[in-house]
Coordinates of C-alpha atoms and ligand atoms in Angstrom, one line a residue:
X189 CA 20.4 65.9 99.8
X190 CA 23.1 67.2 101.8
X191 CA 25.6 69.2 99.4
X192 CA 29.2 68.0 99.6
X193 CA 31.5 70.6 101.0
X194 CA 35.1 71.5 99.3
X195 CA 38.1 70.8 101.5
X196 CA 41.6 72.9 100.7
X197 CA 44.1 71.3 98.4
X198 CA 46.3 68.5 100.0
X199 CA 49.6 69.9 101.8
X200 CA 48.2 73.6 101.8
X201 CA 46.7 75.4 104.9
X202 CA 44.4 78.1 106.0
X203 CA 46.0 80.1 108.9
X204 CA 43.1 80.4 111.2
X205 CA 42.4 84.0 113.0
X206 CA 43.1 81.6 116.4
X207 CA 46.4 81.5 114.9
X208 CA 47.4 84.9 112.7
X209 CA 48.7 86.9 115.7
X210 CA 51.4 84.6 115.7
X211 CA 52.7 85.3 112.2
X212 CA 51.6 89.0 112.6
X213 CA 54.3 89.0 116.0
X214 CA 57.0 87.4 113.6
X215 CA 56.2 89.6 110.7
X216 CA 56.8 92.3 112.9
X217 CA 60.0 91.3 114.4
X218 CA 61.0 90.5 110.6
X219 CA 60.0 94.2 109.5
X220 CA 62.1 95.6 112.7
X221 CA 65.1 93.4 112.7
X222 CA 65.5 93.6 108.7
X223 CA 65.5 97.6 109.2
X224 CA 67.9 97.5 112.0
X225 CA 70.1 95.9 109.5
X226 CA 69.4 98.6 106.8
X227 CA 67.9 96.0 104.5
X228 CA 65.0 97.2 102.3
X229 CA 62.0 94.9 101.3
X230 CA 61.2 93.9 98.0
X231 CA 57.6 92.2 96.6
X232 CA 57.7 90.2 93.7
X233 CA 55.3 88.5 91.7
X234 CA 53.4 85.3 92.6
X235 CA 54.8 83.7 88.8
X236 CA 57.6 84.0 86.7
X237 CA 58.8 82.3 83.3
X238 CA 60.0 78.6 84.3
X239 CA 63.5 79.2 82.4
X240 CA 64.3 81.8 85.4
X241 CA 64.5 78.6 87.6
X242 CA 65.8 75.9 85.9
X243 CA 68.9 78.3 84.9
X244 CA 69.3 79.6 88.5
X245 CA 67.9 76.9 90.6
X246 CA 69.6 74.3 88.3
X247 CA 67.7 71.6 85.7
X248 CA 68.8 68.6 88.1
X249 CA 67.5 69.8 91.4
X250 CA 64.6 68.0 93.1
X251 CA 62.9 71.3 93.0
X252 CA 63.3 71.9 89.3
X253 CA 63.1 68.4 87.9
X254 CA 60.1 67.2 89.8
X255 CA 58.8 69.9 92.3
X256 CA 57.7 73.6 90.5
X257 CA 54.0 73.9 89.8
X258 CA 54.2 74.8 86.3
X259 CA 52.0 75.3 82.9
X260 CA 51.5 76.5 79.3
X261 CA 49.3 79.8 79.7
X262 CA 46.8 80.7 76.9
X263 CA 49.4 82.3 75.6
X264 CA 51.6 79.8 75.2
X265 CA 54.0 81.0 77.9
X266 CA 56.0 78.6 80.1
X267 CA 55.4 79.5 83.5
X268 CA 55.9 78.1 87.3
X269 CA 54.4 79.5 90.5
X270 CA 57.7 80.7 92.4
X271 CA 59.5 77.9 94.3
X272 CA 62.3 80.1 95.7
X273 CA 62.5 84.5 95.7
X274 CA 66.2 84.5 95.2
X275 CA 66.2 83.9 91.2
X276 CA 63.2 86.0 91.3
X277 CA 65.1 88.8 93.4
X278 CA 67.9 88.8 91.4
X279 CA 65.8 88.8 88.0
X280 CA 64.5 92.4 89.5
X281 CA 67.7 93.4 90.4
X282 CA 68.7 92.9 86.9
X283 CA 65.9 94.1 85.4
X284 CA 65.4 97.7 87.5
X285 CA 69.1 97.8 87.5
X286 CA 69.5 98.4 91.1
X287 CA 72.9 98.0 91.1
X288 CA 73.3 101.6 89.7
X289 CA 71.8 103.1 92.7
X290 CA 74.4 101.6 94.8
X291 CA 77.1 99.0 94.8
X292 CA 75.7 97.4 97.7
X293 CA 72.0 96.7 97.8
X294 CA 70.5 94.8 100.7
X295 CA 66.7 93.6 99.9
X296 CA 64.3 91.1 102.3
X297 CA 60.9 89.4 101.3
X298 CA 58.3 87.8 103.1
X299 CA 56.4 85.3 100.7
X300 CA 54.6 82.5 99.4
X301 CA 56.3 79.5 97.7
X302 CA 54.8 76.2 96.2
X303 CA 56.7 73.0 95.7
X304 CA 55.3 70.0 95.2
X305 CA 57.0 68.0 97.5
X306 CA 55.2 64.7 99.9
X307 CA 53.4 66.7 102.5
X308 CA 54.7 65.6 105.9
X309 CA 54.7 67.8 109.2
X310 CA 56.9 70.6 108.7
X311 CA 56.7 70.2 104.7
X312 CA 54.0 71.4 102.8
X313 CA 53.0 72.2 98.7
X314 CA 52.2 76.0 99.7
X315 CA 54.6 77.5 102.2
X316 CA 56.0 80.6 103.6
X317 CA 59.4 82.1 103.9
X318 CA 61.6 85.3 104.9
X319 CA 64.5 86.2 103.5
X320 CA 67.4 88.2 102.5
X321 CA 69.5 88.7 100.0
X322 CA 72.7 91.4 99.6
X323 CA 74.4 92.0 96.5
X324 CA 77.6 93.9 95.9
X325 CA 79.9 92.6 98.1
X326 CA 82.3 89.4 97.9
X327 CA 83.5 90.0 101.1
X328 CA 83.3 87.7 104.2
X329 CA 81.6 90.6 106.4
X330 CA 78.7 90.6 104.1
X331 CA 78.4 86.9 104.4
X332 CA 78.4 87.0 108.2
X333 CA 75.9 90.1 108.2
X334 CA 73.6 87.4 106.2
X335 CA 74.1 84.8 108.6
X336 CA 73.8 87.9 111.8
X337 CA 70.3 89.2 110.5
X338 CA 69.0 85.1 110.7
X339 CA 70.0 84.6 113.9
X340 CA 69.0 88.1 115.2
X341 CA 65.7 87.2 113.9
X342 CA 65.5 83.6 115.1
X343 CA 66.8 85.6 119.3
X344 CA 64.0 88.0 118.9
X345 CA 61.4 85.5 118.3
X346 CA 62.4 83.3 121.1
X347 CA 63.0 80.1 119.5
X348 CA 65.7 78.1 121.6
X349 CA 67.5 75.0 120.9
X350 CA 68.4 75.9 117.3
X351 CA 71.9 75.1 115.9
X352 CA 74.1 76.7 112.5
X353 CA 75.9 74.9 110.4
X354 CA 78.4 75.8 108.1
X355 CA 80.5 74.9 104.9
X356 CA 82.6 76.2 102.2
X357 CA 81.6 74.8 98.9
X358 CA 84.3 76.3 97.1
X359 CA 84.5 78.1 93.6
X360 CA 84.1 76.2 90.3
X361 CA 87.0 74.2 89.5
X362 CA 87.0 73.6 93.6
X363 CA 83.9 71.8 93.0
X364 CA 84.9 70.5 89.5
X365 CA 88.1 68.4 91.0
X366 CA 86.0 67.1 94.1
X367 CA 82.9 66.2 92.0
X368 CA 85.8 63.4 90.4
X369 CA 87.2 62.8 93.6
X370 CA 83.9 62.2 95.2
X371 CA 82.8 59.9 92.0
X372 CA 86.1 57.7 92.8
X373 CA 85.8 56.9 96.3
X374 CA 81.5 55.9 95.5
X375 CA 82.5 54.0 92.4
X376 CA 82.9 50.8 94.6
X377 CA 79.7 50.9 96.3
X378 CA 77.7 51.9 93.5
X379 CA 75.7 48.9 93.5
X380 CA 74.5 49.4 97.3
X381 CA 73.7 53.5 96.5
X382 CA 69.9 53.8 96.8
X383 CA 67.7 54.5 93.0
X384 CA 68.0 58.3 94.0
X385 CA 71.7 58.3 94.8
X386 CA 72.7 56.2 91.6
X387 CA 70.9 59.0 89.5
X388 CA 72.7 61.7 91.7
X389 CA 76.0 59.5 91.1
X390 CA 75.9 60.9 87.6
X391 CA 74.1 64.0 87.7
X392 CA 75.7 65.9 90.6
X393 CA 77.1 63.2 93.2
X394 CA 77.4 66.1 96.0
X395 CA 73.6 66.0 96.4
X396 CA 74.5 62.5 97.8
X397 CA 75.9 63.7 100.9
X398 CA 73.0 64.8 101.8
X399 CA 71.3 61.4 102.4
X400 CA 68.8 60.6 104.8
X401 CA 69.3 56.5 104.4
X402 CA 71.0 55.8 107.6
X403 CA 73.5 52.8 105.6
X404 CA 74.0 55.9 103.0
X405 CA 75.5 58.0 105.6
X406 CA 77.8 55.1 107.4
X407 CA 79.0 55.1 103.9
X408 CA 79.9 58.4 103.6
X409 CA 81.6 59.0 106.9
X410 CA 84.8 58.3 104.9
X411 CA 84.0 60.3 101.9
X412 CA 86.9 63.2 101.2
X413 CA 86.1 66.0 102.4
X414 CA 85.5 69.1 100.0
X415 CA 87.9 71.6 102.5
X416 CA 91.0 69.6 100.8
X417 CA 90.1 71.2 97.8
X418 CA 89.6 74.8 98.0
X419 CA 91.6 77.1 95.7
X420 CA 94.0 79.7 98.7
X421 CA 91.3 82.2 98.2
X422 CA 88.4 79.6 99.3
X423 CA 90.1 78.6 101.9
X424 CA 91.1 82.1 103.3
X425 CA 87.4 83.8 102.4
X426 CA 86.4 80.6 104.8
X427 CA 88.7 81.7 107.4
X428 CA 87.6 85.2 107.7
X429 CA 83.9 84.1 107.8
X430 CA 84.5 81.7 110.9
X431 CA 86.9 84.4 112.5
X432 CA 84.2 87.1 111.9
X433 CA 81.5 85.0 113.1
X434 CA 83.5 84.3 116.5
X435 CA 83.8 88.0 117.1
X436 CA 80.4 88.9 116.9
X437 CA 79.5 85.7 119.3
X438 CA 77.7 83.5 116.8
X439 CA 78.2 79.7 117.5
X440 CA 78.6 77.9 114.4
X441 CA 79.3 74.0 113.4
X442 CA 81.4 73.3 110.7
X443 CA 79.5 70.5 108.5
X444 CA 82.0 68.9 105.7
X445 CA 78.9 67.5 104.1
X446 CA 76.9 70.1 104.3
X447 CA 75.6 70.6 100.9
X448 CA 72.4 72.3 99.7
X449 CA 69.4 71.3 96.8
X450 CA 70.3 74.3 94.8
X451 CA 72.8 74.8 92.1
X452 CA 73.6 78.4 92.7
X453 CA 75.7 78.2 95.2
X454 CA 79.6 79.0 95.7
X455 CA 81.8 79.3 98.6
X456 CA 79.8 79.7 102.2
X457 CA 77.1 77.2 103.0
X458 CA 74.8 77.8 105.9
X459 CA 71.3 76.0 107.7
X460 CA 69.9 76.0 111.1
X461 CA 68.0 73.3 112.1
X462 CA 66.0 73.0 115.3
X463 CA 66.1 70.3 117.6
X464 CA 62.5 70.5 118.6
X465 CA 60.3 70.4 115.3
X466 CA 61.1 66.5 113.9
X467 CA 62.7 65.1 110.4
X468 CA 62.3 68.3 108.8
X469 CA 64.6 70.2 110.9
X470 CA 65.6 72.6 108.6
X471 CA 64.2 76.1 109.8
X472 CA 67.2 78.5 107.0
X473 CA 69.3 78.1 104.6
X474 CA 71.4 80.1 102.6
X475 CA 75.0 80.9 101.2
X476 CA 76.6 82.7 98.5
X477 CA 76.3 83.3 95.0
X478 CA 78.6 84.7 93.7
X479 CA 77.9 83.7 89.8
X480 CA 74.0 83.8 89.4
X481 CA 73.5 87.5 88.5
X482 CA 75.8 86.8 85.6
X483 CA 74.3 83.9 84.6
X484 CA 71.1 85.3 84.7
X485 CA 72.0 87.8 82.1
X486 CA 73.4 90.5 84.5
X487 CA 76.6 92.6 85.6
X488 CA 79.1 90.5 87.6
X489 CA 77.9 90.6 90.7
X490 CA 78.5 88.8 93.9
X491 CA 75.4 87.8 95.8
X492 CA 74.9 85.8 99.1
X493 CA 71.5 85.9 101.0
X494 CA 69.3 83.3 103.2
X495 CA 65.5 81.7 103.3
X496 CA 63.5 80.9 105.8
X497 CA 60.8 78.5 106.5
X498 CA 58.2 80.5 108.3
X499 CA 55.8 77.7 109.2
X500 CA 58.7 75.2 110.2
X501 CA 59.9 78.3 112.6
X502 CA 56.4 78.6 114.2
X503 CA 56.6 75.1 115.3
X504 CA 59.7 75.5 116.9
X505 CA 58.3 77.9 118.9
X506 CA 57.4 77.2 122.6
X507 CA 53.7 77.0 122.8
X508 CA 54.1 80.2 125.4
X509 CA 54.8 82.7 122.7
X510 CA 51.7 81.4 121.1
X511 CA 49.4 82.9 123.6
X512 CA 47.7 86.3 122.5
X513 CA 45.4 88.6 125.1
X514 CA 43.3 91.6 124.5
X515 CA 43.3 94.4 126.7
X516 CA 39.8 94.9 127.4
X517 CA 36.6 93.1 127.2
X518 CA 34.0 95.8 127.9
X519 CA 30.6 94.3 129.1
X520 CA 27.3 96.3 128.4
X521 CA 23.9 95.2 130.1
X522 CA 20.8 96.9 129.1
X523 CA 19.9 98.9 125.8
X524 CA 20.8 102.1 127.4
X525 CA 24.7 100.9 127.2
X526 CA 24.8 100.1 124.0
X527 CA 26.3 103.2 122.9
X528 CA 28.6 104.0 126.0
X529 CA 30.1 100.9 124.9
X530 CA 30.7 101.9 121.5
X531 CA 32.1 105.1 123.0
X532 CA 33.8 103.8 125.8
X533 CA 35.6 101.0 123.3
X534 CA 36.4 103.3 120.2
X535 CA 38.3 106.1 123.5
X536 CA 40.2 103.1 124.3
X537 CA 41.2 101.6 120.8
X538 CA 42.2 105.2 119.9
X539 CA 45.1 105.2 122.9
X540 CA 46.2 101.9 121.5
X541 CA 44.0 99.0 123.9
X542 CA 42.9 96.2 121.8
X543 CA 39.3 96.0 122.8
X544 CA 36.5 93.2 122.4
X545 CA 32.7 93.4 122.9
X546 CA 29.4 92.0 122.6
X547 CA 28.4 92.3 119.0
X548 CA 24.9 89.9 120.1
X549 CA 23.0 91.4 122.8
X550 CA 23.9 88.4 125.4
X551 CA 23.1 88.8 128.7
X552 CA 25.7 89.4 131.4
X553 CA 26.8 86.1 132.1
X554 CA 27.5 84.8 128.7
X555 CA 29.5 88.4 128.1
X556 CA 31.8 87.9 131.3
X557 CA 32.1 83.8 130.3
X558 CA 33.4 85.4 126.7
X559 CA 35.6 88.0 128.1
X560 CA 37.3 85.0 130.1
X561 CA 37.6 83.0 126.9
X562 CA 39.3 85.5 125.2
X563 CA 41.5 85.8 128.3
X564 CA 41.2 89.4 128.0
X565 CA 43.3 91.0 130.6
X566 CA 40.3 93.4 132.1
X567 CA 36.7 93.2 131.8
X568 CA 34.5 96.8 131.8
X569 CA 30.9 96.7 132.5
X570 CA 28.3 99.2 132.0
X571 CA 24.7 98.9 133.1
X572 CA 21.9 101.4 134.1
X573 CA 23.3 102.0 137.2
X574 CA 27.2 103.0 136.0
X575 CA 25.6 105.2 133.2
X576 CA 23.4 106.9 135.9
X577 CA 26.4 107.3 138.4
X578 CA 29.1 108.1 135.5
X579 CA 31.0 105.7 136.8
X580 CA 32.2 102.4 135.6
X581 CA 32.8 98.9 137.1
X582 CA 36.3 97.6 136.9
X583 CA 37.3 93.7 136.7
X584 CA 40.9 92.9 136.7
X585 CA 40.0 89.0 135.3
X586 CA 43.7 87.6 136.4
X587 CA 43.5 88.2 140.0
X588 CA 39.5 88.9 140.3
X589 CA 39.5 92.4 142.2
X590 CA 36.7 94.2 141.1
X591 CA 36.7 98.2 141.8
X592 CA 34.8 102.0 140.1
X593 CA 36.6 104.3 138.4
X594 CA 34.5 107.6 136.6
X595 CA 34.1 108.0 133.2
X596 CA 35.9 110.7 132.9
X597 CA 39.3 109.5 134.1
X598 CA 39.2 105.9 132.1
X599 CA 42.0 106.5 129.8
X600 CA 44.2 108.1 132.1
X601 CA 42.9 104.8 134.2
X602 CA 44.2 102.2 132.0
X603 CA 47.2 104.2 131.0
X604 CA 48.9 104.0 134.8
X605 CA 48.2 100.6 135.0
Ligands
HAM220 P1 65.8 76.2 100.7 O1 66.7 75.5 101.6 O2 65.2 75.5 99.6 O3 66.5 77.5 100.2 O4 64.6 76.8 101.6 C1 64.8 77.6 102.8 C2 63.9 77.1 103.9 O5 62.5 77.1 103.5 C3 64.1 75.7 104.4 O6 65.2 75.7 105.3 C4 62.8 75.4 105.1 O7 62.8 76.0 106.4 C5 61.8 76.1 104.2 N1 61.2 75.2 103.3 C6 61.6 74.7 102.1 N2 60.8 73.9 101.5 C7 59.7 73.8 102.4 C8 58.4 73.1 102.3 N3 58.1 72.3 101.3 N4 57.6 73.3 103.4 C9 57.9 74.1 104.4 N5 59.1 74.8 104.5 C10 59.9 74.6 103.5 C11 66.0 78.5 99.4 O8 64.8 78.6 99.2 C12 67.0 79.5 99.0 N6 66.3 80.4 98.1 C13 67.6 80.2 100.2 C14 68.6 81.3 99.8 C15 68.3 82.6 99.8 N7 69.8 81.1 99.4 C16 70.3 82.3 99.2 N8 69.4 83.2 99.4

């Protein structure tokens, strides 16, 4: 009987070794931009209690009320595989007091959410993000820094074709006055709102904004917009943002419905979305925060920072960049070459080649049709006759030429080319 294999849990996925140089490549422009910017990384763990997110992330969100993978531990312990690092962020800011080593503290993460969200191409149970997050300052600049490290990011990756837009959401009583303002003008077309929307109606009618029903959004073409009611300092905090983000050369939309699934948020509201990767276009989003470190039990502190989706990002990226080659493929015939190879492979890998070879004992041809496959740049091959004339044979394996070169001189060999 043949024994039933065990597939991977539905909107989760294994990223195959064809595949992991490509997050490695972003990782590495994540780890380089993110210093650049003098922010510092910050790990933290995979759980935390479930009351960090419903007071951060908010009780009524999609992601809280229906999405968090969470459970009762042995212990009796309410607790939720992380949905989002910025409640967990500013839990260990809180808790390490970070603050007191300065009053500005800049922190990135590269990690692994779960939502359990309808899996769909671009949206998945077990995901990946980067992120950022500053504390410290209420100022515009630190907004547009936030917004500057995403788009530096998204330039040194080479993804094209991506768009930001922005919104000012306002402080409290900003949002307070609209949320009745908005309730007025969808009163009289209550009865054509969708199940979802009625519910938003009275729990946070903002979220409705964000419709995807195409009547939905007709509808709210006409909607008041939530500029007419920021308080002076909104409005000039808003200004300064834009005006900053012109002088550095950042091209921005301004979105008046622009609103985002989490409760945190005050003030600046920011995504980019790609053209190129479908309905979830969504590759970042972020804003400010000015309240959360005080609601989570904290000094006042002003926060703003940004999330984004790694996976969503890969698939906005051109299939070019997806393209990895080794160096070298070094190609050893007989069991005298065994060793050089080993030699010859370890020389190279030690002055920074990445080198592939023949762990099987295949004969010539099936090493050279490998060496292709891998599209390795260069193909080495040692048999009796190169280890008897110290010398080895070269094959450049893009444009074919085939040449000698002694053993002796193969570093300095590879490192003029
Ligand atoms: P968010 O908008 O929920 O914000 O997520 C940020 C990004 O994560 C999205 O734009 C998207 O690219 C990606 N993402 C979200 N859900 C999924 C999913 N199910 N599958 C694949 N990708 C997904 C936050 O998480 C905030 N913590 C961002 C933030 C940081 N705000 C301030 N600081």
């Amino acid at each position: 009987m043949k024994i039933k294999s065990i597939q991977s849990v539905k909107g989760t996925q294994d990223i195959l070794p064809t595949e992991v140089h490509v997050w490695q490549k972003l990782e590495r422009t994540i780890f380089q931009v993110m210093s650049k910017y003098s922010f510092k990384e910050i790990r933290t763990p995979a759980f935390e209690k479930t009351e960090l997110f419903s007071r951060s992330v908010g009780e009524q969100t999609d992601i809280v009320s229906k999405e968090m993978y969470s459970w009762i531990d042995q212990g009796g312990e309410n607790l939720t595989l992380k949905p989002e690092v910025t409640a967990p962020v500013v839990r260990a800011y809180i808790q390490h007091n970070l603050g007191s080593i300065s009053p500005s503290v800049k922190l990135y993460y590269i990690d692994a959410l779960f939502r359990r969200e309808r899996p769909q191409k671009g949206r998945y149970r077990q995901f990946h993000q980067f992120g950022a997050e500053s504390f410290g300052s209420e100022n515009p600049e630190a907004d547009v820094e936030i917004i500057a490290v995403a788009s530096s990011i998204f330039k040194s990756i080479g993804i094209e074709n991506i768009k930001l837009k922005i919104n000012s959401i306002g402080s409290k009583i900003c949002r307070d006055n609209y949320r009745d303002e908005l309730r007025k003008f969808l009163k009289p077309h209550l009865r054509k709102l969708s199940d979802t929307s009625k519910i938003r109606f009275e729990k946070n009618p903002l979220r409705i904004l964000d419709t995807k029903s195409p009547d939905e959004k007709a509808l709210i073409i006409d909607a008041p917009n939530i500029s007419d009611f920021l308080t002076s300092e909104d409005k000039s905090h808003f200004i300064e943002v834009k005006s900053f983000l012109k002088d550095i050369g950042i091209k921005f939309n301004i979105d008046h419905h622009l609103v985002r699934g989490l409760d945190y948020y005050n003030r600046t509201i920011f995504e980019f979305t790609s053209e190129n990767i479908g309905s979830q276009d969504a590759i970042c989003g972020g804003g400010r925060y000015d309240n959360l470190v005080k609601d989570l039990g904290g000094k006042d502190t002003p926060g703003v920072g940004f999330a984004a989706g790694i996976e969503r990002i890969l698939l906005a990226l051109s299939s070019d960049e997806k393209i990895q080659n080794p160096d070298i493929y070094i190609v050893g015939f007989g069991n005298k070459a065994i060793k050089h190879v080993l030699i010859c492979a370890e020389a190279l890998r030690n002055n920074g080649f990445s080198v592939n070879t023949d762990l099987l004992r295949r004969s010539l041809k099936s090493q050279m049709k490998e060496a292709n496959k891998t599209r390795a740049r260069t193909a080495i091959l040692i048999g009796d006759k190169e280890i008897e004339q110290k010398k080895f044979q070269i094959k450049n394996l893009e444009d074919g030429k085939q040449y000698d070169i002694p053993f002796d001189s193969l570093i300095q060999h590879f490192k003029s080319l």
